[in-house]
Amino acid sequence: MSAGTEMNLGRVQRTALIVGAAVLCACAAYGILRPEPFFRAYLVAFLFLLGLPLGSAALLMVQHLTGGMWGTVLRPALEAATRTLPLLALFFLPVLAGLGYLYPWMYVGDFDHNVEMQNKIASYLNAPFFMVRAALYFAVWLGVIYFLNRWSVEQERDRSPELPRRFRLLSGPGLGLFGLGITFASVDWFMSLEPEWFSSIYAVVIAMGMLLEAFAFAVLVTARLADRPPVAEYATPLVLNDLGNLMLAFAMLWTYVAFSQFLLIWAGNLREEIIWYKHRFDAGWGGLAVGLVVFQFVVPFVLLLSRDVKQNPRSLAATALLALGMRLVDALWTIGPASREYPSILSDASWWDQWLLLALPVGLGGLWLGVFLWQLQKRPLVIARELVFVEGMAHE
């Protein structure tokens, strides 16, 4: 890493940490007075940030299985993002503290009319088992990420031909473990906000959103560094073009699974299923749904069809930033309408609490970005030249 690049990243890191800590302290102070909107907004920010390390780990394992220059160029940013997962485990502790404010199943008496829900709460949706499962998810994720990063350091040092095989042997089962973990975590942490509703494709929508988010973030970081050594040597127009194509593919995949869920529920037209979408199309939330369609699919689709946009680092970074911002909007649209006290984002009764929806992502995101940049600076911004050649052969 050049001295100039290191200095710039260090300045951004300090600013992110200071701003994040200050905003988070203000939010925590307000949360003492207004705990329910605080924890609801906190869960929105947590869902958004969780996708960065988990999606990055999944992309790393895909790259180890398939090869290609796209993953080789993004690998430093992806690995640095995975190493922030311990911070997300720390961020999860306030979610545990707010169980009673977030999850209706904490009050079994509210479901006296529903024997099936009472059985579900007794056997699965209860606080002790919820915490045990969360600990298991993080343990599995952290274990896989530990070996991915440890072997990456060894690969830089000794270039052992055995290490690529180790990566492949881990990545196959690792993707399966990540898929199972994200599936159950999505049900536990997000879908159970409305425990009487269920969708078999919900976890797929969450997982595809995480992949799109992590890929957009890695592209944003790489594109912003594309004109600086040593990244400039490898982030060629051809590689940037491929990154744009892949980002378009992830946006289309997310749109496909999200629309599939909507279409299946709309076609079934069952009251117990359509209620989830009814909450998200009423009382002002429908505008966010339209915005997601336009700015998370239509606009990136049009932009990323252009070779000039994809091969220009600035325009590619702007498109990635748009995709990343819409992932935060999607987290808000997914979680916000589940609130019983604040059914509308436009209601006069709750406008005092609206600032939390922006402030908590800034606060938590500032801390996360500071840790990410710290991890990014600990390792080279590009992997060794020999590895670039070997791993890039699949691209050729």
CSV table of C-alpha atoms in Angstrom, one decimal, residues 1 9 49 52-57 60 71 73-88 145 148-149 152-153 214 217-218 221-222 225 367-381 383:
chain,number,residue,atom,x,y,z
A,1,MET,CA,0.0,0.0,0.0
A,9,LEU,CA,-7.6,5.6,4.5
A,49,LEU,CA,-24.6,-4.2,8.2
A,52,LEU,CA,-21.6,-7.0,4.4
A,53,PRO,CA,-19.5,-9.6,6.2
A,54,LEU,CA,-21.8,-12.5,5.5
A,55,GLY,CA,-22.3,-11.7,1.8
A,56,SER,CA,-18.5,-11.1,1.5
A,57,ALA,CA,-17.7,-14.5,3.0
A,60,LEU,CA,-15.1,-15.3,-1.3
A,71,GLY,CA,-12.6,-12.2,-7.3
A,73,VAL,CA,-9.2,-8.0,-7.5
A,74,LEU,CA,-12.1,-7.8,-4.9
A,75,ARG,CA,-10.5,-10.3,-2.5
A,76,PRO,CA,-8.7,-7.8,-0.2
A,77,ALA,CA,-11.9,-5.8,0.3
A,78,LEU,CA,-14.0,-9.0,0.7
A,79,GLU,CA,-11.6,-10.5,3.2
A,80,ALA,CA,-11.4,-7.3,5.2
A,81,ALA,CA,-15.2,-7.2,5.4
A,82,THR,CA,-15.4,-10.7,6.7
A,83,ARG,CA,-13.0,-9.9,9.5
A,84,THR,CA,-15.6,-7.4,10.8
A,85,LEU,CA,-18.0,-10.2,11.8
A,86,PRO,CA,-16.9,-10.2,15.4
A,87,LEU,CA,-18.1,-6.6,15.6
A,88,LEU,CA,-21.5,-7.7,14.2
A,145,ILE,CA,-14.2,-17.0,8.1
A,148,LEU,CA,-10.5,-18.4,5.0
A,149,ASN,CA,-8.4,-15.5,6.3
A,152,SER,CA,-5.0,-16.4,2.8
A,153,VAL,CA,-2.2,-15.1,4.9
A,214,ALA,CA,-21.5,-7.1,-0.3
A,217,PHE,CA,-19.6,-2.5,-1.4
A,218,ALA,CA,-16.5,-4.4,-2.6
A,221,VAL,CA,-14.1,0.2,-2.5
A,222,THR,CA,-12.1,-1.2,-5.4
A,225,LEU,CA,-9.0,2.9,-5.3
A,367,LEU,CA,-18.0,2.2,13.7
A,368,TRP,CA,-18.2,-0.7,11.2
A,369,LEU,CA,-16.4,1.4,8.5
A,370,GLY,CA,-13.7,2.3,10.9
A,371,VAL,CA,-13.1,-1.3,11.8
A,372,PHE,CA,-13.3,-2.3,8.1
A,373,LEU,CA,-10.6,0.3,7.1
A,374,TRP,CA,-8.4,-0.9,9.9
A,375,GLN,CA,-8.6,-4.4,8.6
A,376,LEU,CA,-8.1,-3.3,5.0
A,377,GLN,CA,-4.9,-1.5,5.9
A,378,LYS,CA,-3.5,-4.6,7.8
A,379,ARG,CA,-3.1,-6.5,4.5
A,380,PRO,CA,-1.9,-5.7,1.0
A,381,LEU,CA,-4.5,-4.1,-1.2
A,383,ILE,CA,-2.5,-10.1,-3.6
